[in-house]
Amino acid sequence: MTATRDPCSLSNYGAWRTKHTSVDFKIDFDVKQIHGSVVLQLESQTDKESEEVILDSNSVKISDVRVNDVEAKWEIKDHSDPFGAPLHVAVPGGVSKEEVIHIKIHVQTTDKCPALQWLSPAQTSNGKHPYIFSQAYPINARSIFPCQDSPDVKSTFSFRLTSKLPVVASGLYVGDRDHTATLGTEKVYEFEQKIPIPSYLFAVASGDIATARIGPRSIVATGPNELAACKWELENDIEKFLQAAEKLVFPYRWGEYNVLILPPSFPFGGMEIPIYTFATPAIISGDRQNVDLFAHELSHGWSGNLVTNCSWEHFWLNEGWTIYLQRRIVGAVNGDAEFHFSAILGWKRLEDDVEQFGKDHEYTKLVVNHDNVDPDEVFSTVAYEKGFHLLYYLEKVVGRENFDKFIPHYFDKWAGKSLDSFEFRDTFMDFFNETGDAEIKKNIATIDWNDKLYTPGLPPKPEFDTTLADQCFELANKWKDPSFEPSEKDVEEFTANQKLTFLETVQQAEKPLSPERAQLLGKVYNVATSTSVELKTSYLLVALKANDTSCFSDVAEWLGHVGRVKYVRPLLRALNKVDRQLALDAFQRHKDFYHPFCRGLAEKDLGITA
Ligand code: BES
Ligand code: ZN
C-alpha cells in the first residue's frame, strides 16, 4: 500500500505526500549559498502506520527541523551516489489518514550542490553583476532543499525569494514587475505556483535581468544588453506556437508562457521551467531560425509539466510526447514537410545513439529499469525518438483524425497527475475500445505492447516525406567530388536546419574534406563567420575533421563562448583528436565557465576524470 514506484527517490512518499511547499530563501551572492527555510505540507496516506517522514537530500546543511511547530528528532543517514542521503524526521505515534503535518526545515546549500551555478560578473554579458541559476532535473532538487524528490509527487508552491538582483522562479510573479530600479538593493520577490508540479521543475534564477513583451501572454527576460535582440527573435512565433498547441490539445493552463534567456554557460538548449522556459542564448541567431526549440519547450506545458512521468523509467511519456507535439505544431505552422524533416533528423540521431549503446542495450528500450541507475547515464535521444515513434505508430493504427480526439482526452484525464507506461497503454486502449468502430477495435487489438515497451534497438522505420532532407543529402554528396565547384546559390533556399543537416552529413562522411575544401565551403556558404552558433559550431566540426589547422585556435577560443553540452562535447572531442594538448589547454582555460554538469562530461571525454 505504501510501496513507491520511483527507484530514484529514497523518500517514503507512499506513506506521506507533499501537497504544498513554501520556500523562504535568501539568494546570497557573497557566500554563494541559498539559505532559509522550507515548509513541506505532507498528507498522511496511512492511519498512524508511519512514524517517520523520509526525505531526499544531497549535500545540504540542515540546522533545525520542526514538525507542526515543535522541535523534531531528525537524522541524516549515510550518503551514497547518486541519490544522496535520506533525511529521517520522527513523527511519534504517526497521524490519521489524510491529516496534514507541516515540516519546517532550516537549510543551506553547499559548494557541492550540483543544481546551482554561480556566475561571476565576468561570466555574464555586461560584466556588472553576478548571476545564479538552478537546474533541478532529474534528481537535484534534493541538493537545494530536502523534499520528496520524485516526479511521482506533485505539490503546489509558494516562493519568497530575497535577492539583491531580479529573480525569476517556476511560478507566477506576485505584485508589480518593475525589477530594474532595485539592482543591487535587497528585495523580496514572491511567486505562486497553483498547479501542482514535481520537484524537478522547481527553479530560480537571479541576475541583471530585464524583461520585454513578446506576445499577449509572454515576456522574455534576459540581460539588458540582449533584450532587444531577444525580443525580435521571439516575438513572431511564440503566440503562434501556443495557439497551434492549444488547437491540438486544449487551452494552456499556466497563465503566462515566458522565456528566460540565460548566460552562455547554460548547459542545455532549453528547459521547460513552468512560466519561464530557460533557454541558451545560442538560439538568438538574428534570423528567427531556432525558434522550434520553443515549440518543444511550450509543449511541455501539457506533456511533462501537466501530465508527468511517474519515474525516469517512463521518461518517454515526457519527452516522446513532447517531440510528437512539437512536430505537429511545426507541421501545422510551417507545413507538413517540416514534420517529416524533423522526424528524419531525429531518426538519424536515434540511429547514432543506438549504435553508441549497442542495439541490445537496456538503455535503448523505451521503458528503462532504473534500479541503482543514475538517470544522467541513461539520458539519450532514445526516450525522445522511440517515444515519438510509438506515438506516430499509434496515430497510424487509428488514423490521425481519431488520434487527434485521443490527445485532449489523455491530457485532460491525467492533468495534475503522474503516470507510468501501463496507465498510458490502458488509457489508449480503453478510449478506443469505448469510442472506436469495429475496424479500430480490430486494429488496436494487434498492438504488441510488450514489444513496443521492452524491445531494445531501433523500432521499425516508417516512410517519411524526404523532400527537404534529400536536398541536404544531395548537396553533401556533391562535395564528395573534389572538383565540385560550389556557389552561394547552392544553399540560398535552405532553412538554417537544412544547412545544419548538410554540414552534419559532410562531417559524418567517411572521407574528410581537404583543409582547403573545408575553408572554401565555409567561405562560399557563409558559415565560417555565421552569427548562428549552431551553424558556426557545425562548420567548425567540418573544419576539424578536415584537419584544417588554421581553425584550431578559433575552436579553442570558441569553446570559451559556448557552454551548451551539445556544442562543447563534440568540439572538445574533435579538437582532442587532432591536437590533444590544445584541447587540454582550452579546457583548463574555460573549465570555470562551464556548468558543473558540462565540466564533468568534458572531463570524462578527455579522460581526465579526477
Ligand atoms: N527537458 C529537456 C531538457 C533537459 C534534458 C534538461 C536533460 C536536462 C537534462 C528539454 O525539454 C529538451 O529536451 N531540450 C532539448 C531541446 C529540444 C528542442 C529537443 C535540448 O536542450 O537540447
Ligand atoms: Zn523536452
XYZ file of C-alpha atoms and ligand atoms in Angstrom:
633
model
C 0.000 0.000 0.000
C 2.824 2.375 0.809
C 5.266 0.995 -1.771
C 6.600 3.529 -4.246
C 7.291 3.154 -7.946
C 10.245 5.537 -8.290
C 13.609 3.834 -7.714
C 15.440 7.196 -7.872
C 13.885 8.595 -4.700
C 14.818 7.407 -1.204
C 11.772 9.111 0.315
C 8.793 7.210 1.726
C 6.295 9.094 -0.392
C 3.939 6.133 -0.314
C 3.225 6.915 3.338
C 3.259 10.716 3.092
C 2.609 13.019 0.166
C 3.684 16.608 -0.240
C 0.687 18.809 -1.010
C 2.224 22.248 -0.714
C 5.773 23.556 -0.466
C 6.689 27.072 0.707
C 10.247 28.234 0.407
C 11.599 31.350 2.061
C 15.128 31.616 0.713
C 17.819 34.191 0.538
C 19.998 34.089 -2.560
C 23.325 35.102 -1.087
C 25.835 36.009 -3.791
C 28.524 36.954 -1.261
C 28.879 33.412 0.067
C 27.374 31.621 -2.956
C 24.649 29.976 -0.924
C 20.932 29.721 -0.895
C 19.713 29.564 2.677
C 16.476 29.891 4.575
C 13.539 27.662 5.342
C 11.253 25.301 3.537
C 7.868 24.152 4.806
C 6.500 20.898 3.412
C 2.830 20.156 3.971
C 2.615 16.375 3.996
C -0.596 14.396 3.903
C -0.594 11.063 5.672
C -1.545 8.181 3.363
C -1.993 5.702 6.205
C -3.776 5.584 9.523
C -0.989 6.186 12.048
C 1.152 3.489 10.450
C 4.130 5.638 9.613
C 6.078 7.273 12.418
C 8.707 8.915 10.292
C 8.956 11.018 7.170
C 11.940 10.206 4.959
C 13.008 12.951 2.568
C 15.636 13.063 -0.174
C 18.629 15.293 0.438
C 22.043 15.682 -1.113
C 24.899 17.838 0.182
C 22.703 20.333 2.035
C 23.313 21.616 5.569
C 20.369 21.335 7.921
C 20.195 23.169 11.226
C 16.673 22.779 12.527
C 13.636 20.630 11.839
C 10.174 21.252 13.279
C 7.011 19.212 12.952
C 3.847 21.264 13.475
C 5.998 23.947 15.111
C 7.563 21.597 17.640
C 11.253 20.711 17.532
C 11.619 17.257 15.995
C 14.049 14.392 16.201
C 15.856 14.044 12.902
C 18.856 12.367 11.353
C 20.667 12.395 8.029
C 21.654 8.838 7.093
C 24.658 7.807 5.007
C 25.272 9.428 1.665
C 25.559 7.301 -1.451
C 25.880 8.483 -5.037
C 23.910 9.423 -6.997
C 20.808 9.504 -4.816
C 22.218 11.318 -1.797
C 21.481 10.960 1.897
C 17.953 10.456 3.216
C 16.743 12.753 5.998
C 14.637 10.928 8.586
C 12.210 13.021 10.618
C 10.367 11.403 13.515
C 6.598 11.728 13.802
C 5.963 9.842 17.051
C 2.650 7.987 17.013
C 2.018 8.945 13.367
C -1.182 10.731 12.357
C -4.577 9.755 10.997
C -5.010 9.124 7.297
C -5.411 12.373 5.289
C -4.230 14.514 8.171
C -1.652 17.099 7.064
C 1.504 17.851 9.014
C 3.867 20.783 8.475
C 7.575 20.063 8.450
C 9.732 23.177 8.584
C 13.423 22.771 7.784
C 16.215 25.316 8.004
C 18.596 24.609 5.220
C 21.602 25.982 3.398
C 23.214 24.823 0.180
C 26.895 23.889 -0.005
C 29.565 24.202 -2.680
C 28.872 20.563 -3.598
C 25.388 21.459 -4.833
C 25.057 20.070 -8.392
C 21.872 22.056 -9.025
C 23.291 25.568 -8.845
C 25.680 27.508 -10.995
C 27.015 30.752 -9.539
C 28.486 33.019 -12.188
C 30.904 35.834 -11.513
C 30.198 39.213 -13.139
C 32.878 38.386 -15.736
C 30.845 35.371 -16.828
C 27.824 37.492 -17.711
C 27.420 39.634 -20.780
C 27.781 43.116 -19.331
C 30.169 42.085 -16.588
C 28.451 44.172 -13.922
C 26.654 41.709 -11.650
C 26.847 38.075 -10.584
C 24.241 35.565 -11.705
C 22.770 32.317 -10.429
C 20.509 29.717 -11.953
C 19.303 26.318 -10.816
C 18.741 23.097 -12.724
C 16.965 20.509 -10.594
C 16.202 17.936 -13.286
C 16.357 15.000 -12.829
C 17.290 14.351 -9.157
C 18.980 17.543 -7.975
C 16.161 19.428 -6.274
C 17.260 17.487 -3.176
C 20.574 19.378 -3.285
C 18.721 22.689 -2.761
C 16.282 21.579 -0.055
C 15.090 18.260 1.416
C 11.979 17.049 -0.374
C 10.220 14.064 -1.867
C 12.343 14.321 -4.968
C 10.269 12.201 -7.300
C 8.232 13.118 -10.390
C 5.539 10.878 -8.877
C 4.866 13.564 -6.232
C 3.326 16.902 -7.157
C 2.986 19.922 -4.972
C 1.792 23.494 -5.290
C 4.491 26.041 -4.405
C 4.889 29.468 -2.839
C 8.208 31.204 -3.281
C 9.544 34.028 -1.140
C 12.975 34.832 -2.512
C 15.253 37.561 -1.236
C 17.971 38.790 -3.564
C 19.796 41.958 -4.443
C 19.134 41.223 -8.121
C 15.901 40.497 -10.013
C 14.574 36.958 -9.626
C 12.508 34.561 -11.703
C 11.108 31.251 -10.460
C 8.765 28.493 -11.594
C 5.646 30.369 -10.555
C 3.599 33.437 -11.436
C 5.049 36.673 -10.160
C 3.059 38.231 -7.320
C 2.916 42.020 -7.443
C 4.418 44.523 -9.876
C 7.232 43.534 -12.149
C 9.321 46.682 -12.061
C 12.579 44.967 -11.079
C 15.216 47.113 -12.639
C 15.077 50.015 -10.208
C 16.256 47.718 -7.420
C 19.538 46.453 -8.891
C 21.972 45.992 -6.032
C 19.398 46.512 -3.255
C 17.998 43.559 -1.401
C 14.348 42.901 -2.208
C 11.768 40.158 -1.668
C 10.317 38.547 -4.797
C 7.221 36.403 -4.439
C 5.844 33.787 -6.809
C 2.921 31.350 -6.653
C 2.510 28.065 -8.484
C -1.079 26.921 -8.082
C -0.811 23.935 -10.414
C 0.885 21.038 -8.605
C 4.371 20.429 -10.026
C 7.074 17.821 -9.423
C 10.267 18.844 -7.598
C 12.422 18.716 -10.737
C 10.518 21.747 -12.030
C 11.471 23.864 -9.026
C 13.723 26.625 -10.358
C 15.181 30.009 -9.542
C 17.430 32.403 -11.406
C 18.699 35.793 -10.328
C 20.895 38.366 -12.010
C 20.826 41.572 -14.003
C 17.615 40.604 -15.775
C 15.331 42.909 -17.760
C 12.079 41.990 -19.494
C 10.237 42.796 -22.722
C 6.901 41.678 -24.151
C 6.947 39.034 -26.908
C 3.249 38.117 -27.037
C -0.119 38.698 -25.344
C 0.753 36.256 -22.534
C 4.509 36.174 -22.913
C 7.579 38.152 -21.953
C 11.251 37.472 -22.493
C 13.690 38.032 -19.629
C 17.408 38.431 -20.253
C 20.390 40.732 -19.745
C 19.611 44.371 -20.597
C 22.111 44.417 -23.489
C 20.479 41.405 -25.154
C 16.884 42.408 -24.597
C 16.150 43.998 -27.972
C 17.694 41.119 -29.940
C 15.829 38.508 -27.874
C 12.542 40.317 -28.281
C 12.981 40.464 -32.058
C 13.976 36.808 -32.267
C 10.896 35.539 -30.420
C 8.019 37.963 -30.864
C 6.854 36.489 -34.175
C 6.411 32.873 -33.211
C 5.673 32.188 -29.545
C 1.975 33.073 -29.635
C 1.575 31.274 -32.966
C 3.044 28.103 -31.467
C 0.908 28.412 -28.328
C -2.248 28.668 -30.425
C -1.251 25.692 -32.561
C -0.634 23.654 -29.393
C -3.972 24.721 -27.946
C -5.725 23.589 -31.110
C -4.081 20.205 -30.804
C -4.665 19.693 -27.075
C -6.667 22.264 -25.080
C -6.135 25.810 -23.721
C -2.817 26.497 -21.993
C -3.480 26.344 -18.258
C -0.437 28.048 -16.748
C -1.426 31.663 -17.377
C 1.830 33.025 -18.791
C 4.370 31.448 -21.105
C 7.619 33.368 -20.658
C 11.183 32.769 -21.711
C 14.393 33.362 -19.768
C 17.466 33.600 -21.990
C 20.413 32.662 -19.782
C 24.136 33.379 -19.954
C 26.050 31.111 -22.385
C 27.130 28.582 -19.758
C 23.551 27.270 -19.508
C 24.287 23.645 -20.428
C 21.098 22.794 -22.342
C 19.184 24.112 -25.296
C 16.043 24.635 -23.297
C 14.437 23.512 -20.061
C 10.682 23.574 -19.596
C 10.519 25.508 -16.313
C 6.826 26.367 -15.752
C 6.009 30.031 -16.537
C 9.633 30.601 -17.626
C 11.254 28.292 -20.141
C 15.009 28.540 -19.551
C 16.972 28.694 -22.826
C 20.505 29.040 -24.122
C 21.473 32.372 -25.727
C 22.834 30.312 -28.645
C 19.373 30.291 -30.209
C 19.367 34.067 -30.567
C 20.827 33.985 -34.055
C 19.305 37.094 -35.629
C 17.340 35.063 -38.200
C 14.462 33.567 -36.173
C 15.608 30.142 -37.344
C 15.971 28.417 -33.975
C 12.510 29.023 -32.592
C 11.479 25.365 -32.997
C 13.046 24.879 -29.605
C 10.118 26.794 -28.137
C 7.591 24.610 -29.952
C 9.241 21.869 -27.913
C 9.514 23.610 -24.562
C 5.996 25.047 -24.604
C 4.595 21.618 -25.489
C 5.941 20.521 -22.123
C 3.190 22.786 -20.749
C 0.994 19.737 -21.469
C 3.363 16.758 -21.666
C 5.723 16.671 -18.707
C 4.585 19.650 -16.694
C 0.834 18.990 -16.571
C 0.949 15.227 -17.222
C 4.166 13.826 -15.790
C 6.137 10.577 -15.963
C 5.955 8.932 -12.541
C 9.643 7.979 -12.650
C 12.563 8.377 -15.037
C 11.907 4.817 -16.203
C 8.977 6.221 -18.158
C 10.759 9.365 -19.377
C 9.392 8.820 -22.887
C 5.982 9.942 -21.583
C 7.575 13.376 -21.055
C 9.932 13.678 -23.989
C 8.409 11.385 -26.614
C 5.045 13.107 -26.271
C 6.756 16.497 -26.359
C 8.650 15.680 -29.558
C 5.382 14.457 -31.059
C 3.526 17.675 -30.129
C 6.479 19.827 -31.222
C 6.496 18.212 -34.683
C 2.733 18.522 -35.028
C 2.958 22.225 -34.105
C 5.790 22.944 -36.521
C 3.896 20.954 -39.172
C 0.736 22.981 -38.568
C 2.575 26.320 -38.703
C 5.180 25.680 -41.431
C 3.720 22.798 -43.436
C 3.770 19.031 -43.190
C 7.183 18.735 -44.879
C 8.715 20.210 -41.709
C 7.086 17.483 -39.590
C 8.806 14.885 -41.741
C 12.113 16.732 -41.968
C 12.352 16.953 -38.195
C 11.412 13.264 -37.868
C 14.131 12.255 -40.348
C 16.765 14.194 -38.402
C 15.514 12.614 -35.199
C 15.770 9.166 -36.744
C 19.401 9.832 -37.649
C 20.192 10.836 -34.069
C 18.375 7.755 -32.784
C 20.466 5.524 -35.068
C 23.633 7.163 -33.716
C 22.621 6.657 -30.079
C 21.501 3.057 -30.567
C 24.822 2.333 -32.230
C 26.688 4.057 -29.403
C 24.961 1.978 -26.695
C 24.774 -1.221 -28.745
C 21.463 -2.422 -30.194
C 20.693 -4.836 -27.348
C 21.497 -2.400 -24.553
C 18.973 -1.840 -21.744
C 19.151 1.921 -22.324
C 17.817 1.514 -25.861
C 14.466 0.292 -24.506
C 11.520 2.621 -24.262
C 10.994 1.695 -20.617
C 14.342 1.511 -18.831
C 14.948 -0.142 -15.480
C 16.427 2.468 -13.099
C 17.230 0.366 -10.018
C 20.547 1.784 -8.809
C 20.930 3.668 -12.060
C 21.817 7.341 -12.414
C 19.253 8.880 -14.774
C 22.000 11.047 -16.300
C 23.658 7.851 -17.579
C 20.541 6.712 -19.357
C 19.810 10.056 -20.954
C 19.874 9.956 -24.768
C 17.553 10.540 -27.726
C 16.002 7.105 -27.168
C 13.193 8.397 -24.918
C 12.628 11.284 -27.337
C 12.683 9.450 -30.626
C 11.462 5.969 -29.706
C 8.730 7.711 -27.738
C 7.839 9.762 -30.793
C 7.808 6.614 -32.929
C 5.444 4.786 -30.596
C 3.009 7.702 -30.748
C 3.399 8.071 -34.512
C 2.756 4.347 -34.882
C -0.362 4.563 -32.685
C -1.524 7.518 -34.760
C -1.194 5.359 -37.889
C -3.047 2.440 -36.288
C -6.170 4.501 -35.527
C -5.762 7.270 -38.146
C -4.774 10.875 -37.445
C -8.355 12.128 -37.147
C -9.130 9.630 -34.407
C -5.798 10.038 -32.689
C -6.497 13.778 -32.518
C -9.550 13.031 -30.369
C -7.450 10.937 -28.037
C -4.874 13.726 -27.437
C -7.135 16.057 -25.375
C -8.743 13.071 -23.647
C -5.385 11.778 -22.451
C -4.064 15.146 -21.274
C -7.292 16.035 -19.505
C -7.585 12.671 -17.774
C -4.045 12.865 -16.372
C -3.734 16.633 -15.844
C -2.125 17.378 -12.475
C -1.112 13.725 -12.097
C 1.829 11.411 -12.805
C 1.584 8.101 -14.642
C 3.518 5.115 -15.951
C 3.577 3.487 -19.389
C 0.960 0.904 -18.412
C -1.533 3.556 -17.400
C -0.837 5.219 -20.714
C -1.481 1.931 -22.552
C -4.728 1.346 -20.660
C -5.918 4.897 -21.299
C -5.271 4.430 -25.013
C -6.918 1.007 -25.247
C -9.941 1.997 -23.139
C -10.519 5.156 -25.153
C -10.605 3.339 -28.497
C -12.460 0.315 -27.170
C -15.154 2.714 -25.973
C -15.253 5.185 -28.870
C -13.794 3.282 -31.843
C -15.656 1.438 -34.595
C -15.229 -2.293 -35.245
C -12.290 -1.676 -37.573
C -10.382 0.399 -34.993
C -11.035 -2.155 -32.274
C -9.672 -4.850 -34.538
C -6.581 -2.768 -35.333
C -5.693 -1.850 -31.772
C -6.001 -5.469 -30.711
C -2.948 -6.219 -32.868
C -0.653 -3.815 -30.963
C 2.147 -5.743 -29.291
C 2.666 -3.537 -26.225
C 5.291 -5.753 -24.738
C 7.383 -5.418 -27.857
C 6.838 -1.651 -28.023
C 7.833 -1.026 -24.398
C 10.647 -3.524 -23.911
C 12.365 -4.452 -27.169
C 15.804 -2.817 -27.351
C 17.233 -1.231 -30.504
C 15.587 0.657 -33.351
C 11.808 0.496 -33.879
C 10.502 -0.230 -37.398
C 11.298 2.716 -39.668
C 8.201 4.365 -41.126
C 8.033 6.105 -44.509
C 8.802 9.788 -44.433
C 8.388 12.599 -46.927
C 12.066 13.172 -47.738
C 11.795 16.348 -49.888
C 13.594 18.720 -47.516
C 16.143 16.186 -46.301
C 17.068 14.973 -49.797
C 18.170 18.478 -50.801
C 20.695 18.462 -47.946
C 21.949 14.930 -48.644
C 22.282 15.640 -52.391
C 24.391 18.722 -51.811
C 26.562 16.839 -49.309
C 27.004 14.141 -51.928
C 28.278 16.659 -54.477
C 31.040 17.631 -52.042
C 32.407 14.093 -52.241
C 33.764 15.095 -55.631
C 36.869 17.244 -55.029
C 36.282 19.086 -58.300
C 32.741 20.200 -57.392
C 32.524 23.977 -57.743
C 30.232 25.441 -55.085
C 28.246 28.635 -55.376
C 26.392 30.534 -52.711
C 23.220 29.729 -54.684
C 23.506 26.084 -53.550
C 22.132 26.990 -50.128
C 20.194 30.153 -50.977
C 16.831 28.491 -50.428
C 17.892 26.381 -47.457
C 16.492 26.934 -43.975
C 19.085 27.007 -41.184
C 18.029 23.462 -40.246
C 18.742 22.320 -43.782
C 22.178 23.970 -43.752
C 22.822 22.231 -40.466
C 21.808 18.869 -41.856
C 24.040 19.452 -44.877
C 27.011 20.291 -42.622
C 26.396 17.293 -40.367
C 26.226 14.990 -43.368
C 29.505 16.334 -44.765
C 31.108 15.950 -41.377
C 29.914 12.370 -40.974
C 31.012 11.298 -44.463
C 33.694 8.641 -44.345
C 36.256 10.679 -46.247
C 37.054 14.111 -44.776
C 37.351 17.186 -46.982
C 40.814 18.572 -47.594
C 41.640 21.607 -45.428
C 41.386 23.876 -48.486
C 37.994 22.463 -49.464
C 36.709 22.948 -45.910
C 37.819 26.583 -45.990
C 36.155 27.047 -49.365
C 32.901 25.603 -48.013
C 32.983 27.897 -45.003
C 33.542 30.956 -47.145
C 31.179 30.312 -50.052
C 28.260 29.271 -47.858
C 28.961 31.964 -45.309
C 29.001 29.590 -42.358
C 32.560 30.117 -41.069
C 31.619 33.528 -39.726
C 27.898 32.879 -39.238
C 26.121 34.739 -36.435
C 24.305 31.473 -35.737
C 26.036 29.497 -33.001
C 24.565 26.261 -34.373
C 25.912 26.858 -37.869
C 29.299 28.100 -36.788
C 29.766 25.142 -34.450
C 28.723 22.683 -37.128
C 31.109 24.293 -39.581
C 33.993 24.112 -37.099
C 33.344 20.388 -36.736
C 33.677 20.010 -40.507
C 36.912 22.012 -40.448
C 38.335 19.965 -37.557
C 37.523 16.736 -39.306
C 39.330 18.137 -42.371
C 42.351 18.773 -40.142
C 42.322 22.424 -41.159
C 44.958 23.666 -38.702
C 44.020 27.281 -39.408
C 40.776 26.778 -37.431
C 42.324 25.231 -34.300
C 42.891 28.433 -32.345
C 39.448 29.661 -33.387
C 37.954 26.462 -31.939
C 39.899 26.835 -28.684
C 38.619 30.384 -28.388
C 35.039 29.452 -29.351
C 34.984 26.844 -26.578
C 35.006 29.748 -24.129
C 31.852 31.238 -25.626
C 29.579 28.217 -25.872
C 28.554 26.290 -22.757
C 25.814 24.097 -24.183
C 26.781 20.439 -23.774
C 25.603 19.760 -27.318
C 28.417 22.006 -28.677
C 31.128 21.644 -26.043
C 31.406 17.864 -26.143
C 31.735 17.319 -29.901
C 34.096 20.301 -30.277
C 36.366 19.202 -27.445
C 36.365 15.593 -28.627
C 37.202 16.612 -32.191
C 39.941 19.011 -31.064
C 41.311 16.316 -28.773
C 41.658 14.022 -31.782
C 43.724 16.441 -33.833
C 45.644 18.284 -31.079
C 45.304 16.856 -27.572
C 47.476 19.463 -25.907
C 45.432 22.304 -27.348
C 42.213 20.576 -26.209
C 43.561 20.151 -22.678
C 44.740 23.781 -22.565
C 41.401 25.040 -23.849
C 39.561 23.001 -21.243
C 41.779 24.293 -18.426
C 41.231 27.844 -19.585
C 37.448 27.551 -19.839
C 36.508 24.999 -17.210
C 35.252 27.558 -14.698
C 32.995 28.964 -17.351
C 31.257 25.597 -17.860
C 28.352 24.388 -15.754
C 29.397 21.584 -13.334
C 27.340 19.099 -15.365
C 29.078 20.062 -18.598
C 32.500 20.177 -16.922
C 32.016 16.615 -15.641
C 31.104 15.265 -19.064
C 34.009 17.105 -20.702
C 36.464 15.646 -18.181
C 35.134 12.195 -18.976
C 35.532 12.804 -22.708
C 39.108 13.999 -22.289
C 39.922 11.116 -19.980
C 40.986 13.389 -17.112
C 38.358 12.458 -14.512
C 39.663 13.244 -11.056
N 13.774 18.636 -20.612
C 14.696 18.843 -21.665
C 15.959 19.440 -21.195
C 16.846 18.590 -20.382
C 17.204 17.329 -20.761
C 17.428 19.139 -19.273
C 18.071 16.601 -19.990
C 18.279 18.408 -18.511
C 18.619 17.137 -18.874
C 14.199 19.792 -22.726
O 12.843 19.820 -22.912
C 14.857 19.381 -24.011
O 14.645 18.284 -24.447
N 15.669 20.258 -24.599
C 16.447 19.994 -25.779
C 15.936 20.758 -26.962
C 14.705 20.206 -27.604
C 14.324 21.081 -28.780
C 14.827 18.770 -28.037
C 17.874 20.484 -25.521
O 18.120 21.142 -24.512
O 18.745 20.180 -26.347
Zn 11.933 18.165 -23.725
